[in-house]
Amino acid sequence: MDGFDPTIGVILMAATNRPEILDPALLRAGRFDRHILVDRPDKKGRADILRIHSKGITIDKDVDLDTIAGMTPGFVGADLANLVNEAALLAVRHNKDKVEMAEFDEAVERIIAGLEKKNRLINDKERKIVAYHEVGHALVALSLPGTDPVRKISIIPRGVAALGYTLQVPTEDRFLMSKSELLNKIAVALGGRAAEEIRFQDVSTGAHNDLARATDIARSMVKEYGMSDKLGHIYFEKERQKPYLDMGLPPAKDYSEETAEVIDHEVKAILDAQYAVAKEILTKHHKVMDEGAALVLKEESIEGDRLKALLDDRQMA
């Protein structure tokens, strides 16, 4: 770095998790000109981290840390340390002298979906709505290619507000996604609301987070990935950041109001089309949807393979 005597042996280091907000002058040659990315660990890295953190506990010989690493894409070192600690605590609560795979599975669910809230009582009507909602997600995911495998479907409330959840766990780290895969993700996200409409001829507020996630994906497809047929292969820069002295003005856009209107139209078109895809799948497999919802209502949680078996049996019949 400029301004230091090269012979005095001083190394100046800095770290940030928001590189996009740094002044470019800070990063030019002669300043902080050597940049080292500390990224999230890949599958092998996660397995190595799990081995380090599991040295202090007794784990069953059947525990496969490589499998657990495959279940935790996106986890950082702190997440994995928390996972091992959570699994050990669960083993103690279950009066076991070893941590088994079941504890690791449950710990992964706790971290991804939140703590179970079995004391959160919901009435029978809402339980039925949640059951169909979650089975709707799962059934659409099982019917479309390129979606993450369905691991579990549950109507046990978890976390702050979730009344149920469908747990999908990727089998590998992904760095690229195709347009068809993104569209299928949107269809899966909208599958819960589609199931409610088909079964009850009405929709609930339970799809709030699903709608937000689906809209975010669709908007990114249009504005960032150039996946709009009408707008073509173009990137619309995100809204520029406000200056350091915020004058209360709305953020500036790099496109006209007319273009913003087209963007909104294209986003809505994508969402409408994928909602129709979800409804078509669930209407076609409405008997599987009914059987799956009944099973979830009876047992509260089922493995994704059981719903897949119901679907396969119906398709073979």
Short mmCIF file of C-alpha atoms in Angstrom, two decimals:
data_model
loop_
_atom_site.label_atom_id
_atom_site.label_comp_id
_atom_site.label_asym_id
_atom_site.label_seq_id
_atom_site.Cartn_x
_atom_site.Cartn_y
_atom_site.Cartn_z
CA MET A 1 0.00 0.00 0.00
CA ASP A 2 1.23 3.48 -0.86
CA GLY A 3 2.67 5.48 2.00
CA PHE A 4 4.42 2.66 3.82
CA ASP A 5 8.12 1.92 3.85
CA PRO A 6 8.42 -1.42 2.00
CA THR A 7 11.16 -2.53 4.39
CA ILE A 8 9.37 -2.18 7.75
CA GLY A 9 7.31 -5.35 7.39
CA VAL A 10 3.83 -3.94 7.98
CA ILE A 11 0.90 -5.80 6.39
CA LEU A 12 -2.41 -3.96 6.39
CA MET A 13 -5.54 -6.13 6.04
CA ALA A 14 -9.24 -5.33 5.98
CA ALA A 15 -12.42 -7.37 5.64
CA THR A 16 -15.99 -6.66 4.59
CA ASN A 17 -19.14 -8.56 3.72
CA ARG A 18 -20.41 -5.60 1.66
CA PRO A 19 -17.80 -5.06 -1.06
CA GLU A 20 -20.36 -3.43 -3.33
CA ILE A 21 -20.61 -0.33 -1.12
CA LEU A 22 -16.86 0.38 -0.97
CA ASP A 23 -15.47 3.44 -2.72
CA PRO A 24 -13.64 2.19 -5.87
CA ALA A 25 -10.73 4.48 -4.96
CA LEU A 26 -10.10 2.28 -1.93
CA LEU A 27 -9.56 -0.76 -4.15
CA ARG A 28 -7.31 0.69 -6.85
CA ALA A 29 -3.65 -0.19 -7.31
CA GLY A 30 -1.57 1.13 -4.46
CA ARG A 31 -4.42 0.85 -1.97
CA PHE A 32 -6.19 -2.42 -1.10
CA ASP A 33 -5.23 -3.93 -4.44
CA ARG A 34 -5.07 -7.63 -3.51
CA HIS A 35 -8.52 -9.09 -2.99
CA ILE A 36 -9.13 -12.51 -1.42
CA LEU A 37 -12.61 -14.00 -1.60
CA VAL A 38 -13.57 -16.12 1.41
CA ASP A 39 -16.55 -17.92 -0.08
CA ARG A 40 -19.03 -20.38 1.41
CA PRO A 41 -17.52 -23.87 1.59
CA ASP A 42 -18.36 -26.45 -1.07
CA LYS A 43 -19.48 -29.99 -0.22
CA LYS A 44 -15.95 -31.24 0.46
CA GLY A 45 -15.21 -28.19 2.57
CA ARG A 46 -18.38 -28.68 4.60
CA ALA A 47 -17.51 -32.34 5.21
CA ASP A 48 -14.03 -31.32 6.43
CA ILE A 49 -15.53 -28.69 8.75
CA LEU A 50 -18.03 -31.23 10.11
CA ARG A 51 -15.19 -33.66 10.86
CA ILE A 52 -13.35 -30.98 12.84
CA HIS A 53 -16.40 -30.03 14.92
CA SER A 54 -17.49 -33.65 15.50
CA LYS A 55 -14.16 -34.65 17.06
CA GLY A 56 -15.39 -33.56 20.48
CA ILE A 57 -18.50 -35.75 20.48
CA THR A 58 -19.23 -39.46 20.15
CA ILE A 59 -21.02 -40.19 16.89
CA ASP A 60 -22.52 -43.46 15.74
CA LYS A 61 -20.58 -45.45 13.15
CA ASP A 62 -23.53 -45.18 10.73
CA VAL A 63 -23.34 -41.37 10.64
CA ASP A 64 -22.16 -40.28 7.19
CA LEU A 65 -20.70 -36.78 7.36
CA ASP A 66 -20.41 -36.64 3.57
CA THR A 67 -24.19 -37.18 3.34
CA ILE A 68 -24.78 -34.43 5.89
CA ALA A 69 -22.49 -32.13 3.91
CA GLY A 70 -24.65 -32.81 0.85
CA MET A 71 -27.76 -31.83 2.84
CA THR A 72 -26.36 -28.45 3.85
CA PRO A 73 -25.53 -26.39 0.74
CA GLY A 74 -25.01 -22.75 1.62
CA PHE A 75 -24.04 -23.47 5.24
CA VAL A 76 -20.96 -21.62 6.51
CA GLY A 77 -18.59 -22.76 9.24
CA ALA A 78 -20.68 -21.25 12.04
CA ASP A 79 -23.81 -22.97 10.73
CA LEU A 80 -22.03 -26.34 10.67
CA ALA A 81 -20.65 -25.87 14.19
CA ASN A 82 -24.18 -25.05 15.34
CA LEU A 83 -25.48 -28.15 13.50
CA VAL A 84 -23.08 -30.48 15.33
CA ASN A 85 -23.84 -28.82 18.68
CA GLU A 86 -27.60 -29.07 18.06
CA ALA A 87 -27.32 -32.75 17.14
CA ALA A 88 -25.34 -33.44 20.34
CA LEU A 89 -27.97 -31.66 22.47
CA LEU A 90 -30.73 -33.69 20.81
CA ALA A 91 -28.86 -36.93 21.56
CA VAL A 92 -28.70 -35.94 25.24
CA ARG A 93 -32.42 -35.18 25.28
CA HIS A 94 -33.08 -38.58 23.68
CA ASN A 95 -30.97 -40.27 26.39
CA LYS A 96 -28.45 -41.60 23.88
CA ASP A 97 -24.75 -42.07 24.46
CA LYS A 98 -23.97 -41.49 20.77
CA VAL A 99 -25.16 -38.99 18.21
CA GLU A 100 -26.99 -40.87 15.47
CA MET A 101 -28.04 -39.86 11.96
CA ALA A 102 -31.56 -39.13 13.23
CA GLU A 103 -30.22 -36.35 15.45
CA PHE A 104 -28.28 -34.81 12.57
CA ASP A 105 -31.39 -34.96 10.35
CA GLU A 106 -33.47 -33.24 13.01
CA ALA A 107 -30.76 -30.65 13.61
CA VAL A 108 -30.69 -29.79 9.90
CA GLU A 109 -34.47 -29.28 9.98
CA ARG A 110 -34.22 -27.07 13.06
CA ILE A 111 -31.65 -24.82 11.42
CA ILE A 112 -33.44 -24.62 8.06
CA ALA A 113 -37.09 -24.48 9.21
CA GLY A 114 -36.85 -23.39 12.85
CA LEU A 115 -37.83 -24.99 16.15
CA GLU A 116 -41.00 -27.06 16.40
CA LYS A 117 -43.87 -25.22 18.09
CA LYS A 118 -46.18 -28.08 19.03
CA ASN A 119 -47.82 -25.89 21.66
CA ARG A 120 -49.07 -23.57 18.91
CA LEU A 121 -52.61 -24.87 18.56
CA ILE A 122 -54.44 -24.37 15.27
CA ASN A 123 -58.00 -25.44 14.53
CA ASP A 124 -58.97 -28.35 12.30
CA LYS A 125 -59.93 -26.13 9.36
CA GLU A 126 -56.54 -24.41 9.34
CA ARG A 127 -54.71 -27.74 9.75
CA LYS A 128 -56.50 -29.01 6.65
CA ILE A 129 -55.61 -25.86 4.67
CA VAL A 130 -51.95 -26.16 5.72
CA ALA A 131 -51.88 -29.87 4.81
CA TYR A 132 -53.18 -29.23 1.29
CA HIS A 133 -50.88 -26.21 0.96
CA GLU A 134 -47.74 -28.20 1.79
CA VAL A 135 -48.74 -31.22 -0.28
CA GLY A 136 -49.36 -28.81 -3.16
CA HIS A 137 -45.75 -27.61 -2.98
CA ALA A 138 -44.42 -31.16 -2.77
CA LEU A 139 -46.57 -32.60 -5.55
CA VAL A 140 -45.58 -29.87 -8.02
CA ALA A 141 -41.91 -30.36 -7.08
CA LEU A 142 -42.20 -34.12 -7.65
CA SER A 143 -43.83 -33.57 -11.04
CA LEU A 144 -41.35 -31.12 -12.57
CA PRO A 145 -37.77 -31.83 -13.69
CA GLY A 146 -34.77 -30.12 -12.16
CA THR A 147 -36.41 -29.34 -8.80
CA ASP A 148 -34.77 -30.11 -5.46
CA PRO A 149 -35.82 -33.48 -3.97
CA VAL A 150 -38.64 -33.34 -1.42
CA ARG A 151 -37.28 -34.62 1.89
CA LYS A 152 -40.18 -34.02 4.27
CA ILE A 153 -43.71 -32.59 4.40
CA SER A 154 -44.95 -31.40 7.77
CA ILE A 155 -47.83 -29.48 9.34
CA ILE A 156 -46.04 -29.08 12.67
CA PRO A 157 -45.61 -25.32 13.20
CA ARG A 158 -41.99 -24.18 13.23
CA GLY A 159 -40.20 -20.92 13.81
CA VAL A 160 -41.99 -17.63 14.30
CA ALA A 161 -44.86 -17.92 11.83
CA ALA A 162 -44.62 -21.11 9.73
CA LEU A 163 -47.64 -23.37 10.26
CA GLY A 164 -46.07 -26.10 8.13
CA TYR A 165 -43.24 -26.64 5.70
CA THR A 166 -42.05 -28.67 2.76
CA LEU A 167 -38.36 -29.41 3.11
CA GLN A 168 -36.45 -29.62 -0.15
CA VAL A 169 -32.75 -30.38 0.08
CA PRO A 170 -30.46 -30.03 -2.98
CA THR A 171 -28.28 -33.03 -3.74
CA GLU A 172 -25.34 -30.88 -4.87
CA ASP A 173 -23.99 -27.35 -4.89
CA ARG A 174 -25.36 -25.33 -7.79
CA PHE A 175 -23.67 -22.36 -9.44
CA LEU A 176 -25.86 -21.96 -12.53
CA MET A 177 -29.58 -22.33 -13.14
CA SER A 178 -31.38 -22.53 -16.46
CA LYS A 179 -34.49 -20.59 -17.37
CA SER A 180 -36.64 -23.74 -17.20
CA GLU A 181 -35.32 -24.54 -13.72
CA LEU A 182 -36.15 -21.05 -12.47
CA LEU A 183 -39.65 -21.30 -13.94
CA ASN A 184 -40.13 -24.65 -12.20
CA LYS A 185 -39.00 -23.10 -8.91
CA ILE A 186 -41.71 -20.48 -9.30
CA ALA A 187 -44.31 -23.16 -10.03
CA VAL A 188 -43.29 -25.06 -6.88
CA ALA A 189 -43.51 -21.88 -4.79
CA LEU A 190 -47.03 -21.24 -6.12
CA GLY A 191 -48.13 -24.86 -5.70
CA GLY A 192 -49.38 -24.28 -2.17
CA ARG A 193 -51.78 -21.52 -3.15
CA ALA A 194 -52.91 -23.48 -6.22
CA ALA A 195 -53.77 -26.47 -4.00
CA GLU A 196 -55.83 -24.24 -1.70
CA GLU A 197 -57.78 -22.81 -4.63
CA ILE A 198 -58.47 -26.23 -6.15
CA ARG A 199 -59.57 -27.86 -2.90
CA PHE A 200 -61.34 -24.99 -1.12
CA GLN A 201 -62.19 -22.60 -3.98
CA ASP A 202 -60.52 -19.94 -1.86
CA VAL A 203 -57.00 -18.84 -0.89
CA SER A 204 -55.44 -17.88 2.44
CA THR A 205 -52.68 -15.61 3.71
CA GLY A 206 -50.40 -18.65 4.12
CA ALA A 207 -48.82 -18.06 0.71
CA HIS A 208 -47.29 -14.72 1.73
CA ASN A 209 -43.67 -15.89 1.75
CA ASP A 210 -44.23 -18.09 -1.32
CA LEU A 211 -45.49 -15.12 -3.31
CA ALA A 212 -42.53 -12.99 -2.22
CA ARG A 213 -40.04 -15.70 -3.24
CA ALA A 214 -41.75 -16.37 -6.58
CA THR A 215 -41.92 -12.65 -7.38
CA ASP A 216 -38.25 -12.17 -6.52
CA ILE A 217 -37.24 -14.98 -8.89
CA ALA A 218 -39.47 -13.68 -11.70
CA ARG A 219 -38.21 -10.11 -11.30
CA SER A 220 -34.59 -11.29 -11.36
CA MET A 221 -35.30 -13.27 -14.53
CA VAL A 222 -36.63 -10.15 -16.24
CA LYS A 223 -34.26 -7.48 -14.87
CA GLU A 224 -31.00 -9.33 -14.31
CA TYR A 225 -30.87 -12.54 -16.34
CA GLY A 226 -32.27 -11.33 -19.67
CA MET A 227 -34.94 -14.06 -19.68
CA SER A 228 -37.89 -11.97 -20.86
CA ASP A 229 -39.13 -12.72 -24.38
CA LYS A 230 -40.46 -9.19 -24.79
CA LEU A 231 -37.49 -7.25 -23.34
CA GLY A 232 -34.82 -9.58 -24.66
CA HIS A 233 -31.23 -10.10 -23.57
CA ILE A 234 -30.76 -6.98 -21.51
CA TYR A 235 -29.70 -6.21 -17.95
CA PHE A 236 -31.55 -3.45 -16.13
CA GLU A 237 -29.23 -2.06 -13.51
CA LYS A 238 -30.58 -2.19 -10.01
CA GLU A 239 -31.66 1.05 -8.41
CA ARG A 240 -28.63 3.20 -7.71
CA GLN A 241 -27.66 3.58 -4.07
CA LYS A 242 -28.54 6.76 -2.30
CA PRO A 243 -25.76 9.26 -1.70
CA TYR A 244 -24.14 9.47 1.70
CA LEU A 245 -26.36 12.44 2.53
CA ASP A 246 -29.80 10.98 2.06
CA MET A 247 -32.16 13.79 1.07
CA GLY A 248 -35.24 11.57 1.26
CA LEU A 249 -35.52 11.30 -2.50
CA PRO A 250 -36.70 8.04 -4.11
CA PRO A 251 -33.89 5.88 -5.52
CA ALA A 252 -33.06 6.61 -9.16
CA LYS A 253 -33.71 4.07 -11.92
CA ASP A 254 -31.69 3.65 -15.07
CA TYR A 255 -34.76 3.10 -17.24
CA SER A 256 -37.96 4.93 -18.12
CA GLU A 257 -41.39 4.60 -16.55
CA GLU A 258 -42.58 2.94 -19.77
CA THR A 259 -39.88 0.28 -19.43
CA ALA A 260 -40.74 -0.16 -15.73
CA GLU A 261 -44.34 -0.84 -16.77
CA VAL A 262 -43.20 -3.48 -19.27
CA ILE A 263 -41.02 -5.08 -16.59
CA ASP A 264 -43.99 -5.31 -14.23
CA HIS A 265 -46.11 -6.80 -17.01
CA GLU A 266 -43.48 -9.41 -17.82
CA VAL A 267 -43.07 -10.36 -14.16
CA LYS A 268 -46.82 -10.82 -13.81
CA ALA A 269 -46.95 -12.86 -17.03
CA ILE A 270 -44.30 -15.26 -15.68
CA LEU A 271 -46.12 -15.64 -12.35
CA ASP A 272 -49.49 -16.20 -14.02
CA ALA A 273 -48.08 -18.79 -16.42
CA GLN A 274 -46.36 -20.78 -13.66
CA TYR A 275 -49.43 -20.60 -11.44
CA ALA A 276 -51.35 -22.15 -14.32
CA VAL A 277 -48.67 -24.89 -14.57
CA ALA A 278 -49.06 -25.65 -10.85
CA LYS A 279 -52.86 -25.77 -11.11
CA GLU A 280 -52.71 -28.08 -14.12
CA ILE A 281 -50.43 -30.53 -12.28
CA LEU A 282 -52.55 -30.54 -9.12
CA THR A 283 -55.81 -30.86 -11.03
CA LYS A 284 -54.40 -33.83 -12.92
CA HIS A 285 -53.18 -35.48 -9.71
CA HIS A 286 -56.02 -34.33 -7.43
CA LYS A 287 -56.52 -37.84 -6.01
CA VAL A 288 -52.87 -38.04 -4.99
CA MET A 289 -53.23 -34.57 -3.47
CA ASP A 290 -56.23 -35.72 -1.42
CA GLU A 291 -54.47 -38.92 -0.30
CA GLY A 292 -51.27 -37.05 0.57
CA ALA A 293 -53.12 -34.40 2.57
CA ALA A 294 -55.04 -37.09 4.48
CA LEU A 295 -51.75 -38.84 5.29
CA VAL A 296 -50.13 -35.62 6.51
CA LEU A 297 -53.20 -34.77 8.63
CA LYS A 298 -53.02 -38.21 10.22
CA GLU A 299 -49.26 -38.34 10.90
CA GLU A 300 -48.35 -34.61 10.94
CA SER A 301 -45.03 -35.30 9.15
CA ILE A 302 -44.20 -37.66 6.30
CA GLU A 303 -41.13 -38.33 4.20
CA GLY A 304 -41.19 -37.07 0.63
CA ASP A 305 -40.66 -40.62 -0.64
CA ARG A 306 -44.10 -41.62 0.66
CA LEU A 307 -45.85 -38.97 -1.43
CA LYS A 308 -43.69 -39.96 -4.40
CA ALA A 309 -44.79 -43.58 -3.93
CA LEU A 310 -48.45 -42.49 -4.00
CA LEU A 311 -47.81 -40.53 -7.20
CA ASP A 312 -45.95 -43.43 -8.84
CA ASP A 313 -48.72 -45.89 -7.91
CA ARG A 314 -51.38 -43.65 -9.47
CA GLN A 315 -49.36 -43.14 -12.64
CA MET A 316 -48.82 -46.89 -13.02
CA ALA A 317 -52.48 -47.73 -12.40
#
